[in-house]
CSV table of C-alpha atoms and ligand atoms in Angstrom, one decimal:
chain,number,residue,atom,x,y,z
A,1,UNK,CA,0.0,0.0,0.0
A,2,UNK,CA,1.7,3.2,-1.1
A,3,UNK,CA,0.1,6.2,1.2
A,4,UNK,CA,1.3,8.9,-0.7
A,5,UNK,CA,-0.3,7.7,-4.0
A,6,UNK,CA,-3.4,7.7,-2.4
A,7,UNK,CA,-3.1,10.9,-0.7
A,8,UNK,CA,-2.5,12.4,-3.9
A,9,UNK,CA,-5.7,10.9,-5.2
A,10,UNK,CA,-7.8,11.8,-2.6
A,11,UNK,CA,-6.6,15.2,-2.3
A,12,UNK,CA,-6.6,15.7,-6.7
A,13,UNK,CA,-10.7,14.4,-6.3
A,14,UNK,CA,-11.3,16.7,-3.2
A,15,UNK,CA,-9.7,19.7,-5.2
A,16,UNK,CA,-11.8,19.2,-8.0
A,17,UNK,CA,-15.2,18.8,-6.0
A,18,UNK,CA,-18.1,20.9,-6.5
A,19,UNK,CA,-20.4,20.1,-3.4
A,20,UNK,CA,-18.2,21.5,-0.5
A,21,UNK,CA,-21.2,22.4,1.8
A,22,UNK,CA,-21.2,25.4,3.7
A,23,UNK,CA,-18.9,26.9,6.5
A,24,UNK,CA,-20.4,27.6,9.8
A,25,UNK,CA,-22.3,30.6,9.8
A,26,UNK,CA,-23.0,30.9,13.2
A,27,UNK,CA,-19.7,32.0,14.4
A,28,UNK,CA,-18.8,35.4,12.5
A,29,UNK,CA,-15.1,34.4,12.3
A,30,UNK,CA,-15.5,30.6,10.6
A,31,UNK,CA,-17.8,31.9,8.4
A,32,UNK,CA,-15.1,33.9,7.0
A,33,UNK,CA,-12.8,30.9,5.7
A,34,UNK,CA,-12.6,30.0,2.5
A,35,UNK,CA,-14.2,26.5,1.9
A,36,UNK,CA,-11.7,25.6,-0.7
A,37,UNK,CA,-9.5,24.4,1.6
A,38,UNK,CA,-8.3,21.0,2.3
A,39,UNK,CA,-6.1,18.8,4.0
A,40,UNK,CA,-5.0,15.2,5.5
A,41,UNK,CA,-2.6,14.0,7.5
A,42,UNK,CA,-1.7,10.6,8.5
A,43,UNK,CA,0.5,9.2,11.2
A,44,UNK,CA,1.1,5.5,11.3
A,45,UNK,CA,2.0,3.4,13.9
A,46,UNK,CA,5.3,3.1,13.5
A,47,UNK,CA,5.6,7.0,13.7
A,48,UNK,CA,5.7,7.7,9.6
A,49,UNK,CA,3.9,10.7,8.7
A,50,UNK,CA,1.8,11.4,5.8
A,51,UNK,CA,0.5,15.0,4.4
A,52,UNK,CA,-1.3,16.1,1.5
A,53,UNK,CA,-2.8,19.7,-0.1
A,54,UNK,CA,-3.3,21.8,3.0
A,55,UNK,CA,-1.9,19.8,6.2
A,56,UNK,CA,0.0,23.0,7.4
A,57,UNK,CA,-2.9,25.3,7.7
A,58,UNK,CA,-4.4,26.1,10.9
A,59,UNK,CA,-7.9,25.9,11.7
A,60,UNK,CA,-10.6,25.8,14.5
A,61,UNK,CA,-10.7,22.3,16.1
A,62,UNK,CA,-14.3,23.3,18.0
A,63,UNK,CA,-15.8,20.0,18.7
A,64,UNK,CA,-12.5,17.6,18.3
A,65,UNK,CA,-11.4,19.4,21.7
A,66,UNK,CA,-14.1,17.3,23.0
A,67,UNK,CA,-11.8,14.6,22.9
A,68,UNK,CA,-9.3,16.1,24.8
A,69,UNK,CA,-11.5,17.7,27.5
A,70,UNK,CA,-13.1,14.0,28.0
A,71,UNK,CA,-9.7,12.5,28.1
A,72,UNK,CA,-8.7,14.9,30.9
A,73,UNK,CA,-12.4,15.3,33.1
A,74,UNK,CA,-12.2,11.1,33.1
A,75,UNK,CA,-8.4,11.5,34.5
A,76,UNK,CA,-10.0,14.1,37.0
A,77,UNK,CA,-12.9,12.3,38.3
A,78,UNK,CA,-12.5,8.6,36.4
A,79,UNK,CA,-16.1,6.6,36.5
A,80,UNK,CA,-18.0,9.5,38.4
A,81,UNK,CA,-18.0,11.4,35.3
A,82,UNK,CA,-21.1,9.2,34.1
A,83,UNK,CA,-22.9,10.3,36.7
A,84,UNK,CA,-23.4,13.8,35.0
A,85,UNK,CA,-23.0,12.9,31.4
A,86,UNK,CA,-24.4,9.8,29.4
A,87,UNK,CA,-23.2,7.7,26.6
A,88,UNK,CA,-25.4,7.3,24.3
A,89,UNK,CA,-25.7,8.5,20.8
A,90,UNK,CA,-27.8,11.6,21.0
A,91,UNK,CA,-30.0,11.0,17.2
A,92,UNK,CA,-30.1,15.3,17.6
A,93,UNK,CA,-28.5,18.2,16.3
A,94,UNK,CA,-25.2,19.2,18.3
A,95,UNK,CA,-27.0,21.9,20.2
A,96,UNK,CA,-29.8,20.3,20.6
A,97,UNK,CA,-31.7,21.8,23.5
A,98,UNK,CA,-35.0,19.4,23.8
A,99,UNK,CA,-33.6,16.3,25.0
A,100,UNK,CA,-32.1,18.0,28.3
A,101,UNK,CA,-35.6,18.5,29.5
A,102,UNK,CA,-36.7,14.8,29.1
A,103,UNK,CA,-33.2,13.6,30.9
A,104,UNK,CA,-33.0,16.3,33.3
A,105,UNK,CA,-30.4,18.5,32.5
A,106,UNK,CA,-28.3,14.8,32.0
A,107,UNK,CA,-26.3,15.7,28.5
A,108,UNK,CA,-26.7,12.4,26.3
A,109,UNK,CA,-23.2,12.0,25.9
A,110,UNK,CA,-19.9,14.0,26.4
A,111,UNK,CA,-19.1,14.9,22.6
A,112,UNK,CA,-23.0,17.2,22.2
A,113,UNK,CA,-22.4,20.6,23.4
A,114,UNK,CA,-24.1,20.2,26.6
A,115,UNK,CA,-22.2,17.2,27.0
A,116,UNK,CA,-19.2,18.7,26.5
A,117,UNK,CA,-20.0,22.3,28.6
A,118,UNK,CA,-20.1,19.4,31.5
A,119,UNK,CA,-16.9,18.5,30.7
A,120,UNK,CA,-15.3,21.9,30.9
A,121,UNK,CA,-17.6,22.0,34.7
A,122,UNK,CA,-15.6,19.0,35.2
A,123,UNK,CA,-12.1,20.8,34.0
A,124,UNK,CA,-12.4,23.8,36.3
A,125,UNK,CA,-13.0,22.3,39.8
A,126,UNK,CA,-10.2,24.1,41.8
A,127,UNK,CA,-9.0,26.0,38.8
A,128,UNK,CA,-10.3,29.7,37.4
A,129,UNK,CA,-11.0,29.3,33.7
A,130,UNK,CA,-7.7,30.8,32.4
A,131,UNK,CA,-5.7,27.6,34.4
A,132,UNK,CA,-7.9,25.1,33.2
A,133,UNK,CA,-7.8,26.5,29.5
A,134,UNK,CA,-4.1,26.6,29.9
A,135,UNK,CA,-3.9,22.6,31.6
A,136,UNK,CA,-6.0,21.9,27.9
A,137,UNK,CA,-3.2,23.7,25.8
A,138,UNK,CA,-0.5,22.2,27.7
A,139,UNK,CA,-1.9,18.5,27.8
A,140,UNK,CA,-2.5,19.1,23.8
A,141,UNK,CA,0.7,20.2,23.3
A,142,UNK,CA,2.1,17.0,25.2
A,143,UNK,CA,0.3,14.9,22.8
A,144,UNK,CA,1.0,16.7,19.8
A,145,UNK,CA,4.8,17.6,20.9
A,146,UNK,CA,4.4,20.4,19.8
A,147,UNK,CA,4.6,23.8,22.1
A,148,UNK,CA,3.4,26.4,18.8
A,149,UNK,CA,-0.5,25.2,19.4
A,150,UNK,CA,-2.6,28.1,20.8
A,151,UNK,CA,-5.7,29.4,20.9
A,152,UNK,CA,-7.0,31.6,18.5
A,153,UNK,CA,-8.3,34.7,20.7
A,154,UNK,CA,-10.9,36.0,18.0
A,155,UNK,CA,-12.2,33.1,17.6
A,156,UNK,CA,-13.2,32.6,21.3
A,157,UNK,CA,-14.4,36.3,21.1
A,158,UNK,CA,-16.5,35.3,18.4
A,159,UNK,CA,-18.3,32.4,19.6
A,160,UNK,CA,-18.4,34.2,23.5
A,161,UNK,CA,-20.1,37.0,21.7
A,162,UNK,CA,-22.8,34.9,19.7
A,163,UNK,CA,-22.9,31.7,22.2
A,164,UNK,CA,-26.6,32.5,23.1
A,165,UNK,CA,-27.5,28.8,22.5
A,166,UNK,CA,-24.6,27.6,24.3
A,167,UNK,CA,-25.7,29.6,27.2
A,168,UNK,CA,-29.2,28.2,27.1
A,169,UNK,CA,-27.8,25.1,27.7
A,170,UNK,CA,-25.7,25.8,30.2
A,171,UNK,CA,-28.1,27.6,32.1
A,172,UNK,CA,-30.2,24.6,32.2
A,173,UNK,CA,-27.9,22.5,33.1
A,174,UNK,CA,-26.9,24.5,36.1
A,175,UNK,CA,-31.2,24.8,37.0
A,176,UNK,CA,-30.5,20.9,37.4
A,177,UNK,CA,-27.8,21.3,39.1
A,178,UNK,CA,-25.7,19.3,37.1
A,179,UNK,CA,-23.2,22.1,36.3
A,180,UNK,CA,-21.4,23.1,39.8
A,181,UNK,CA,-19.7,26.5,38.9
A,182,UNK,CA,-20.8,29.7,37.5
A,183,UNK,CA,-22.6,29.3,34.0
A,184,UNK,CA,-20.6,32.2,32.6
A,185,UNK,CA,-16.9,31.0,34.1
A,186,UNK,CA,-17.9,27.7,32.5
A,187,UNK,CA,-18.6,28.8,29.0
A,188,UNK,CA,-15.3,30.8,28.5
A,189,UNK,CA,-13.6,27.3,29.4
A,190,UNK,CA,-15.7,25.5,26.5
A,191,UNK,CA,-15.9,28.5,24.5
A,192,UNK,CA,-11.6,28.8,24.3
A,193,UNK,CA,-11.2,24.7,24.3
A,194,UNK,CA,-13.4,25.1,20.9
A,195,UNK,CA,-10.9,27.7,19.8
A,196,UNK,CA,-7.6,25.9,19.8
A,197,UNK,CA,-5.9,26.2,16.3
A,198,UNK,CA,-3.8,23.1,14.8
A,199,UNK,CA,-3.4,22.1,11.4
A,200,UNK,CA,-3.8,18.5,10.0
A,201,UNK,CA,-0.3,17.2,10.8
A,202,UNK,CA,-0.7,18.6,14.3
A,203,UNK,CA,-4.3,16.9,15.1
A,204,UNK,CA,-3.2,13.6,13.7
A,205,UNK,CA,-0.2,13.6,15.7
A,206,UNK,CA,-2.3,14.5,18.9
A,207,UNK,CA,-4.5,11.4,18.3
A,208,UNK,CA,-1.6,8.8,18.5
A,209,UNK,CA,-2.5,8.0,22.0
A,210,UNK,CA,-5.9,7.1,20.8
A,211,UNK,CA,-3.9,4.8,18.1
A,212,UNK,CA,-1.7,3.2,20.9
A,213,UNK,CA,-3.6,1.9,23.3
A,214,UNK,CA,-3.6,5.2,25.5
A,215,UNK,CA,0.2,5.4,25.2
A,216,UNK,CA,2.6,8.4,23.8
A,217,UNK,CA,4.9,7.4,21.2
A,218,UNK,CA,7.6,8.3,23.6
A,219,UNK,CA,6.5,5.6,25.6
A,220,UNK,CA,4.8,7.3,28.4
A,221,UNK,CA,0.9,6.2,29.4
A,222,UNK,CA,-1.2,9.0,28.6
A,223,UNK,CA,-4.3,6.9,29.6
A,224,UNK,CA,-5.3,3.1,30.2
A,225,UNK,CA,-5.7,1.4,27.5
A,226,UNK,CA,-9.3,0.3,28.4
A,227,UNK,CA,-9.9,4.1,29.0
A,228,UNK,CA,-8.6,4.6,25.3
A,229,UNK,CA,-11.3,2.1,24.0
A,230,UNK,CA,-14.2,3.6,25.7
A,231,UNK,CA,-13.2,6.5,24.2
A,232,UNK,CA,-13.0,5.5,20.6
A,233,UNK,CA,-16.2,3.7,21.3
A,234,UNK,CA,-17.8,7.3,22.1
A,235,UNK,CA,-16.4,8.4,19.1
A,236,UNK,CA,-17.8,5.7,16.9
A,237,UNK,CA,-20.9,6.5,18.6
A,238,UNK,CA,-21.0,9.8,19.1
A,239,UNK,CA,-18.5,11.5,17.4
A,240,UNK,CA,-20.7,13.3,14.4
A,241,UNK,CA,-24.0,14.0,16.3
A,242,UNK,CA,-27.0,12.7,14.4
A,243,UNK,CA,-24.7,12.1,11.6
A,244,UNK,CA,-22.6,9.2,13.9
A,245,UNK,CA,-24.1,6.1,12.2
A,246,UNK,CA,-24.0,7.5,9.1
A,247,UNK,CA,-20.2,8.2,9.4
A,248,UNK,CA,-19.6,4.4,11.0
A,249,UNK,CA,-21.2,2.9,7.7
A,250,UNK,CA,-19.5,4.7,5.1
A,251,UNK,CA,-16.5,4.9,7.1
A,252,UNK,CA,-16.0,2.3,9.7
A,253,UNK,CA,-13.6,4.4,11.6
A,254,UNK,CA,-14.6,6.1,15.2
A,255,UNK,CA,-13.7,9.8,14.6
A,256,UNK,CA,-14.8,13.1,15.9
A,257,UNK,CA,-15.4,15.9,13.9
A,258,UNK,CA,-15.8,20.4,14.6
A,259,UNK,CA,-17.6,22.8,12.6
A,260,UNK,CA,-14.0,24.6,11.9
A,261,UNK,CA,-14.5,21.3,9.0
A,262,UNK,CA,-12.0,19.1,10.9
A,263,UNK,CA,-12.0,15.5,11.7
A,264,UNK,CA,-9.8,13.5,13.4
A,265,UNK,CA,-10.2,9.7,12.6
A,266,UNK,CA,-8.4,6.8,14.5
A,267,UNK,CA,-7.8,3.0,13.5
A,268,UNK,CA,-6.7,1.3,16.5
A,269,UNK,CA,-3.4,-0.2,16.1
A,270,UNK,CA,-2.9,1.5,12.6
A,271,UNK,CA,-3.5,5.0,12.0
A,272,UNK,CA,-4.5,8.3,13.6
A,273,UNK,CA,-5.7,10.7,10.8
A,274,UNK,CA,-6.8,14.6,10.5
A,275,UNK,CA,-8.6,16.1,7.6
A,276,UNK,CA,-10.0,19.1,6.8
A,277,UNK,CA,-12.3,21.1,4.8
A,278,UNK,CA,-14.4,24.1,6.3
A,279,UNK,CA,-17.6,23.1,4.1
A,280,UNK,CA,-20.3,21.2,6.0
A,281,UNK,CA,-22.7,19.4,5.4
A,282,UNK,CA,-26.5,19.6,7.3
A,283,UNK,CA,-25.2,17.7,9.8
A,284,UNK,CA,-22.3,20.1,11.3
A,285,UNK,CA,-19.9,17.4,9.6
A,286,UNK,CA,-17.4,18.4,7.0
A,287,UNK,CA,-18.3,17.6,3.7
A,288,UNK,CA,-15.4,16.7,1.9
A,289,UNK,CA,-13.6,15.8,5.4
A,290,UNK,CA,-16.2,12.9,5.5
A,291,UNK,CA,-16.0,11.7,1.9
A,292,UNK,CA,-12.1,11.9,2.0
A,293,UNK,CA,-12.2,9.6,5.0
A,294,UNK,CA,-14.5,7.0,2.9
A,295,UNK,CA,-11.8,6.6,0.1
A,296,UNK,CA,-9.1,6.7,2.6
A,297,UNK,CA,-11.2,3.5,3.7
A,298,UNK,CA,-12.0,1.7,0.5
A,299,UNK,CA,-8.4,2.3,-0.5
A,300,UNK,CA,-6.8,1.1,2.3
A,301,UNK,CA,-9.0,-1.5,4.0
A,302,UNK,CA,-8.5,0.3,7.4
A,303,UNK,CA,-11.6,0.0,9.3
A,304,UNK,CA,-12.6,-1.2,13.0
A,305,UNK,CA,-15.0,-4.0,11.9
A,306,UNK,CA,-11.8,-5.7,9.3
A,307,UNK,CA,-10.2,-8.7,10.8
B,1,LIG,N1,-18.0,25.9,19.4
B,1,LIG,C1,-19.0,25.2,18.7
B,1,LIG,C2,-20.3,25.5,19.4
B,1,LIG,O1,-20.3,25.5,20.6
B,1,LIG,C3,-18.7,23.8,18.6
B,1,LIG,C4,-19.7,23.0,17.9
B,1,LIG,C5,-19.1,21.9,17.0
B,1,LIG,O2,-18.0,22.0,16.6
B,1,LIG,N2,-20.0,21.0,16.5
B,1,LIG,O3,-21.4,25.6,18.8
Protein backbone atom coordinates (compact mmCIF):
# COMPACT_ATOMS: atom_id res chain seq x y z
CA UNK A 1 0.00 0.00 0.00
CA UNK A 2 1.71 3.20 -1.11
CA UNK A 3 0.09 6.24 1.21
CA UNK A 4 1.34 8.88 -0.71
CA UNK A 5 -0.33 7.75 -4.00
CA UNK A 6 -3.43 7.68 -2.42
CA UNK A 7 -3.09 10.92 -0.71
CA UNK A 8 -2.51 12.40 -3.86
CA UNK A 9 -5.68 10.90 -5.19
CA UNK A 10 -7.77 11.79 -2.58
CA UNK A 11 -6.59 15.24 -2.33
CA UNK A 12 -6.64 15.75 -6.73
CA UNK A 13 -10.67 14.40 -6.29
CA UNK A 14 -11.26 16.68 -3.23
CA UNK A 15 -9.68 19.70 -5.20
CA UNK A 16 -11.82 19.23 -7.95
CA UNK A 17 -15.20 18.83 -5.95
CA UNK A 18 -18.13 20.89 -6.46
CA UNK A 19 -20.39 20.11 -3.38
CA UNK A 20 -18.15 21.46 -0.53
CA UNK A 21 -21.19 22.44 1.80
CA UNK A 22 -21.17 25.38 3.71
CA UNK A 23 -18.95 26.91 6.48
CA UNK A 24 -20.42 27.59 9.82
CA UNK A 25 -22.31 30.61 9.78
CA UNK A 26 -22.98 30.94 13.21
CA UNK A 27 -19.71 31.97 14.43
CA UNK A 28 -18.84 35.36 12.54
CA UNK A 29 -15.13 34.40 12.27
CA UNK A 30 -15.46 30.55 10.61
CA UNK A 31 -17.83 31.94 8.35
CA UNK A 32 -15.10 33.86 6.97
CA UNK A 33 -12.78 30.89 5.74
CA UNK A 34 -12.61 30.04 2.48
CA UNK A 35 -14.22 26.51 1.94
CA UNK A 36 -11.66 25.63 -0.65
CA UNK A 37 -9.52 24.41 1.63
CA UNK A 38 -8.31 20.96 2.34
CA UNK A 39 -6.07 18.76 4.04
CA UNK A 40 -5.01 15.24 5.51
CA UNK A 41 -2.63 14.00 7.53
CA UNK A 42 -1.73 10.63 8.53
CA UNK A 43 0.48 9.24 11.19
CA UNK A 44 1.06 5.48 11.30
CA UNK A 45 2.01 3.42 13.93
CA UNK A 46 5.32 3.13 13.51
CA UNK A 47 5.60 7.01 13.65
CA UNK A 48 5.73 7.73 9.59
CA UNK A 49 3.90 10.74 8.67
CA UNK A 50 1.84 11.36 5.80
CA UNK A 51 0.50 14.97 4.41
CA UNK A 52 -1.29 16.13 1.50
CA UNK A 53 -2.76 19.75 -0.13
CA UNK A 54 -3.34 21.82 3.00
CA UNK A 55 -1.91 19.81 6.23
CA UNK A 56 -0.02 22.96 7.37
CA UNK A 57 -2.86 25.30 7.74
CA UNK A 58 -4.40 26.15 10.93
CA UNK A 59 -7.93 25.89 11.71
CA UNK A 60 -10.61 25.81 14.53
CA UNK A 61 -10.75 22.28 16.09
CA UNK A 62 -14.25 23.28 17.95
CA UNK A 63 -15.83 19.95 18.68
CA UNK A 64 -12.50 17.63 18.33
CA UNK A 65 -11.41 19.41 21.67
CA UNK A 66 -14.14 17.30 22.95
CA UNK A 67 -11.84 14.62 22.88
CA UNK A 68 -9.30 16.09 24.84
CA UNK A 69 -11.53 17.68 27.49
CA UNK A 70 -13.07 13.99 27.97
CA UNK A 71 -9.69 12.48 28.12
CA UNK A 72 -8.71 14.94 30.92
CA UNK A 73 -12.38 15.33 33.13
CA UNK A 74 -12.19 11.13 33.07
CA UNK A 75 -8.35 11.50 34.45
CA UNK A 76 -10.02 14.06 37.03
CA UNK A 77 -12.87 12.27 38.30
CA UNK A 78 -12.50 8.62 36.36
CA UNK A 79 -16.05 6.56 36.51
CA UNK A 80 -18.01 9.49 38.44
CA UNK A 81 -18.01 11.38 35.33
CA UNK A 82 -21.13 9.19 34.07
CA UNK A 83 -22.86 10.29 36.66
CA UNK A 84 -23.45 13.80 35.04
CA UNK A 85 -23.04 12.94 31.39
CA UNK A 86 -24.36 9.83 29.35
CA UNK A 87 -23.21 7.68 26.57
CA UNK A 88 -25.42 7.30 24.30
CA UNK A 89 -25.67 8.52 20.82
CA UNK A 90 -27.82 11.64 20.98
CA UNK A 91 -30.05 11.05 17.24
CA UNK A 92 -30.15 15.27 17.61
CA UNK A 93 -28.52 18.20 16.33
CA UNK A 94 -25.20 19.20 18.32
CA UNK A 95 -26.96 21.95 20.15
CA UNK A 96 -29.76 20.34 20.59
CA UNK A 97 -31.72 21.75 23.49
CA UNK A 98 -34.97 19.40 23.83
CA UNK A 99 -33.55 16.28 24.97
CA UNK A 100 -32.08 17.96 28.34
CA UNK A 101 -35.58 18.53 29.50
CA UNK A 102 -36.71 14.83 29.07
CA UNK A 103 -33.20 13.64 30.87
CA UNK A 104 -33.03 16.26 33.34
CA UNK A 105 -30.43 18.48 32.50
CA UNK A 106 -28.27 14.82 31.96
CA UNK A 107 -26.30 15.70 28.48
CA UNK A 108 -26.69 12.39 26.31
CA UNK A 109 -23.22 12.00 25.90
CA UNK A 110 -19.93 13.95 26.40
CA UNK A 111 -19.11 14.93 22.58
CA UNK A 112 -22.99 17.19 22.20
CA UNK A 113 -22.37 20.56 23.36
CA UNK A 114 -24.08 20.24 26.59
CA UNK A 115 -22.19 17.21 27.01
CA UNK A 116 -19.15 18.71 26.47
CA UNK A 117 -20.01 22.30 28.61
CA UNK A 118 -20.13 19.44 31.47
CA UNK A 119 -16.87 18.54 30.67
CA UNK A 120 -15.28 21.85 30.91
CA UNK A 121 -17.61 21.97 34.73
CA UNK A 122 -15.55 18.97 35.24
CA UNK A 123 -12.13 20.77 33.98
CA UNK A 124 -12.36 23.85 36.27
CA UNK A 125 -12.97 22.28 39.79
CA UNK A 126 -10.16 24.09 41.83
CA UNK A 127 -9.03 26.03 38.83
CA UNK A 128 -10.27 29.68 37.44
CA UNK A 129 -11.01 29.34 33.66
CA UNK A 130 -7.66 30.82 32.44
CA UNK A 131 -5.68 27.63 34.41
CA UNK A 132 -7.85 25.09 33.23
CA UNK A 133 -7.76 26.48 29.49
CA UNK A 134 -4.07 26.58 29.91
CA UNK A 135 -3.94 22.61 31.61
CA UNK A 136 -6.02 21.94 27.95
CA UNK A 137 -3.22 23.75 25.83
CA UNK A 138 -0.51 22.19 27.68
CA UNK A 139 -1.93 18.53 27.77
CA UNK A 140 -2.54 19.10 23.77
CA UNK A 141 0.66 20.16 23.30
CA UNK A 142 2.11 16.98 25.19
CA UNK A 143 0.34 14.94 22.81
CA UNK A 144 1.04 16.75 19.75
CA UNK A 145 4.84 17.56 20.85
CA UNK A 146 4.36 20.43 19.76
CA UNK A 147 4.62 23.83 22.11
CA UNK A 148 3.36 26.43 18.78
CA UNK A 149 -0.49 25.20 19.41
CA UNK A 150 -2.55 28.13 20.84
CA UNK A 151 -5.66 29.38 20.94
CA UNK A 152 -7.05 31.57 18.53
CA UNK A 153 -8.34 34.69 20.66
CA UNK A 154 -10.89 36.01 18.00
CA UNK A 155 -12.20 33.13 17.59
CA UNK A 156 -13.17 32.61 21.30
CA UNK A 157 -14.37 36.28 21.14
CA UNK A 158 -16.55 35.27 18.41
CA UNK A 159 -18.31 32.42 19.63
CA UNK A 160 -18.45 34.19 23.47
CA UNK A 161 -20.06 37.02 21.73
CA UNK A 162 -22.80 34.91 19.73
CA UNK A 163 -22.93 31.72 22.18
CA UNK A 164 -26.60 32.46 23.11
CA UNK A 165 -27.54 28.80 22.50
CA UNK A 166 -24.55 27.58 24.28
CA UNK A 167 -25.70 29.58 27.22
CA UNK A 168 -29.16 28.23 27.09
CA UNK A 169 -27.75 25.13 27.68
CA UNK A 170 -25.71 25.83 30.17
CA UNK A 171 -28.12 27.58 32.05
CA UNK A 172 -30.21 24.55 32.20
CA UNK A 173 -27.90 22.50 33.13
CA UNK A 174 -26.94 24.54 36.11
CA UNK A 175 -31.20 24.76 36.98
CA UNK A 176 -30.53 20.93 37.39
CA UNK A 177 -27.84 21.34 39.06
CA UNK A 178 -25.67 19.35 37.10
CA UNK A 179 -23.20 22.09 36.29
CA UNK A 180 -21.38 23.07 39.81
CA UNK A 181 -19.75 26.46 38.88
CA UNK A 182 -20.82 29.74 37.55
CA UNK A 183 -22.57 29.32 33.96
CA UNK A 184 -20.59 32.22 32.56
CA UNK A 185 -16.85 31.04 34.11
CA UNK A 186 -17.92 27.72 32.52
CA UNK A 187 -18.61 28.80 28.97
CA UNK A 188 -15.29 30.75 28.50
CA UNK A 189 -13.63 27.33 29.45
CA UNK A 190 -15.72 25.48 26.54
CA UNK A 191 -15.94 28.50 24.45
CA UNK A 192 -11.56 28.75 24.30
CA UNK A 193 -11.17 24.65 24.33
CA UNK A 194 -13.38 25.07 20.85
CA UNK A 195 -10.89 27.66 19.77
CA UNK A 196 -7.61 25.87 19.79
CA UNK A 197 -5.90 26.17 16.30
CA UNK A 198 -3.79 23.10 14.80
CA UNK A 199 -3.41 22.15 11.35
CA UNK A 200 -3.78 18.49 9.95
CA UNK A 201 -0.28 17.23 10.82
CA UNK A 202 -0.67 18.63 14.27
CA UNK A 203 -4.35 16.94 15.08
CA UNK A 204 -3.18 13.57 13.68
CA UNK A 205 -0.20 13.57 15.75
CA UNK A 206 -2.28 14.52 18.91
CA UNK A 207 -4.47 11.44 18.31
CA UNK A 208 -1.60 8.82 18.48
CA UNK A 209 -2.54 8.01 22.04
CA UNK A 210 -5.94 7.07 20.78
CA UNK A 211 -3.93 4.83 18.06
CA UNK A 212 -1.68 3.22 20.94
CA UNK A 213 -3.63 1.89 23.28
CA UNK A 214 -3.56 5.17 25.45
CA UNK A 215 0.24 5.36 25.17
CA UNK A 216 2.60 8.37 23.79
CA UNK A 217 4.93 7.38 21.16
CA UNK A 218 7.58 8.27 23.57
CA UNK A 219 6.52 5.63 25.56
CA UNK A 220 4.82 7.30 28.44
CA UNK A 221 0.94 6.24 29.41
CA UNK A 222 -1.25 9.03 28.57
CA UNK A 223 -4.29 6.92 29.56
CA UNK A 224 -5.31 3.12 30.22
CA UNK A 225 -5.66 1.35 27.45
CA UNK A 226 -9.27 0.32 28.45
CA UNK A 227 -9.92 4.09 28.95
CA UNK A 228 -8.58 4.55 25.35
CA UNK A 229 -11.30 2.12 24.01
CA UNK A 230 -14.22 3.62 25.74
CA UNK A 231 -13.17 6.52 24.21
CA UNK A 232 -12.98 5.48 20.58
CA UNK A 233 -16.22 3.72 21.31
CA UNK A 234 -17.76 7.28 22.06
CA UNK A 235 -16.37 8.45 19.12
CA UNK A 236 -17.84 5.69 16.94
CA UNK A 237 -20.86 6.48 18.60
CA UNK A 238 -21.03 9.81 19.06
CA UNK A 239 -18.46 11.52 17.37
CA UNK A 240 -20.69 13.28 14.38
CA UNK A 241 -23.99 14.05 16.31
CA UNK A 242 -26.96 12.69 14.35
CA UNK A 243 -24.73 12.10 11.56
CA UNK A 244 -22.62 9.19 13.91
CA UNK A 245 -24.13 6.09 12.15
CA UNK A 246 -23.96 7.49 9.12
CA UNK A 247 -20.22 8.17 9.41
CA UNK A 248 -19.62 4.42 11.00
CA UNK A 249 -21.21 2.89 7.71
CA UNK A 250 -19.46 4.68 5.10
CA UNK A 251 -16.48 4.90 7.08
CA UNK A 252 -15.98 2.34 9.71
CA UNK A 253 -13.63 4.36 11.60
CA UNK A 254 -14.61 6.10 15.19
CA UNK A 255 -13.69 9.78 14.64
CA UNK A 256 -14.85 13.10 15.91
CA UNK A 257 -15.38 15.88 13.91
CA UNK A 258 -15.82 20.43 14.60
CA UNK A 259 -17.56 22.77 12.57
CA UNK A 260 -13.95 24.56 11.86
CA UNK A 261 -14.53 21.31 9.02
CA UNK A 262 -12.03 19.08 10.87
CA UNK A 263 -12.05 15.52 11.69
CA UNK A 264 -9.81 13.47 13.43
CA UNK A 265 -10.24 9.70 12.61
CA UNK A 266 -8.35 6.83 14.47
CA UNK A 267 -7.82 2.98 13.48
CA UNK A 268 -6.71 1.28 16.49
CA UNK A 269 -3.43 -0.15 16.06
CA UNK A 270 -2.94 1.51 12.57
CA UNK A 271 -3.46 5.04 12.02
CA UNK A 272 -4.49 8.27 13.58
CA UNK A 273 -5.68 10.74 10.75
CA UNK A 274 -6.79 14.59 10.49
CA UNK A 275 -8.63 16.09 7.63
CA UNK A 276 -9.96 19.10 6.80
CA UNK A 277 -12.29 21.07 4.76
CA UNK A 278 -14.45 24.07 6.34
CA UNK A 279 -17.60 23.06 4.09
CA UNK A 280 -20.31 21.25 6.03
CA UNK A 281 -22.70 19.36 5.41
CA UNK A 282 -26.50 19.60 7.26
CA UNK A 283 -25.18 17.74 9.83
CA UNK A 284 -22.29 20.11 11.32
CA UNK A 285 -19.85 17.45 9.64
CA UNK A 286 -17.40 18.41 7.04
CA UNK A 287 -18.32 17.59 3.72
CA UNK A 288 -15.40 16.69 1.90
CA UNK A 289 -13.58 15.77 5.44
CA UNK A 290 -16.17 12.90 5.51
CA UNK A 291 -15.97 11.70 1.91
CA UNK A 292 -12.14 11.89 2.02
CA UNK A 293 -12.15 9.65 4.98
CA UNK A 294 -14.47 7.00 2.90
CA UNK A 295 -11.79 6.56 0.07
CA UNK A 296 -9.10 6.67 2.62
CA UNK A 297 -11.15 3.46 3.74
CA UNK A 298 -11.98 1.75 0.46
CA UNK A 299 -8.40 2.26 -0.49
CA UNK A 300 -6.84 1.14 2.34
CA UNK A 301 -9.02 -1.51 4.04
CA UNK A 302 -8.54 0.33 7.37
CA UNK A 303 -11.56 -0.03 9.31
CA UNK A 304 -12.57 -1.18 13.03
CA UNK A 305 -15.00 -4.05 11.93
CA UNK A 306 -11.80 -5.71 9.34
CA UNK A 307 -10.21 -8.68 10.78
N1 LIG B 1 -17.97 25.91 19.40
C1 LIG B 1 -19.02 25.23 18.69
C2 LIG B 1 -20.32 25.46 19.40
O1 LIG B 1 -20.31 25.48 20.59
C3 LIG B 1 -18.68 23.78 18.62
C4 LIG B 1 -19.70 22.97 17.88
C5 LIG B 1 -19.11 21.94 16.97
O2 LIG B 1 -17.95 21.95 16.59
N2 LIG B 1 -19.95 21.04 16.53
O3 LIG B 1 -21.36 25.62 18.81
Amino acid sequence: MNLETIIAGIVDEMRGATDRGTVAHYIPSLAKIDPAHFGIAIVTADGETFTGGDAETGFSIQSISKVFSLTLALGKVGDRLWSRVGREPSGNAFNSIVQLEAEKGIPRNPFINAGAIVLADVNLAGYRPREAIGELVQFVRYLTGDDGIAIDETVARSEEETGERNRALAHFMKSYGVLLHAPEMVLGTYFHACSIEMNCRQLAHAGRYLMLGGRHPDGGRVVPDRRARRILSLMLTCGHYDASGDFAFRVGMPGKSGVGGGILAVVPGKASIAVWSPGLNASGNSQLGGLALERLAEATGWSVFSG
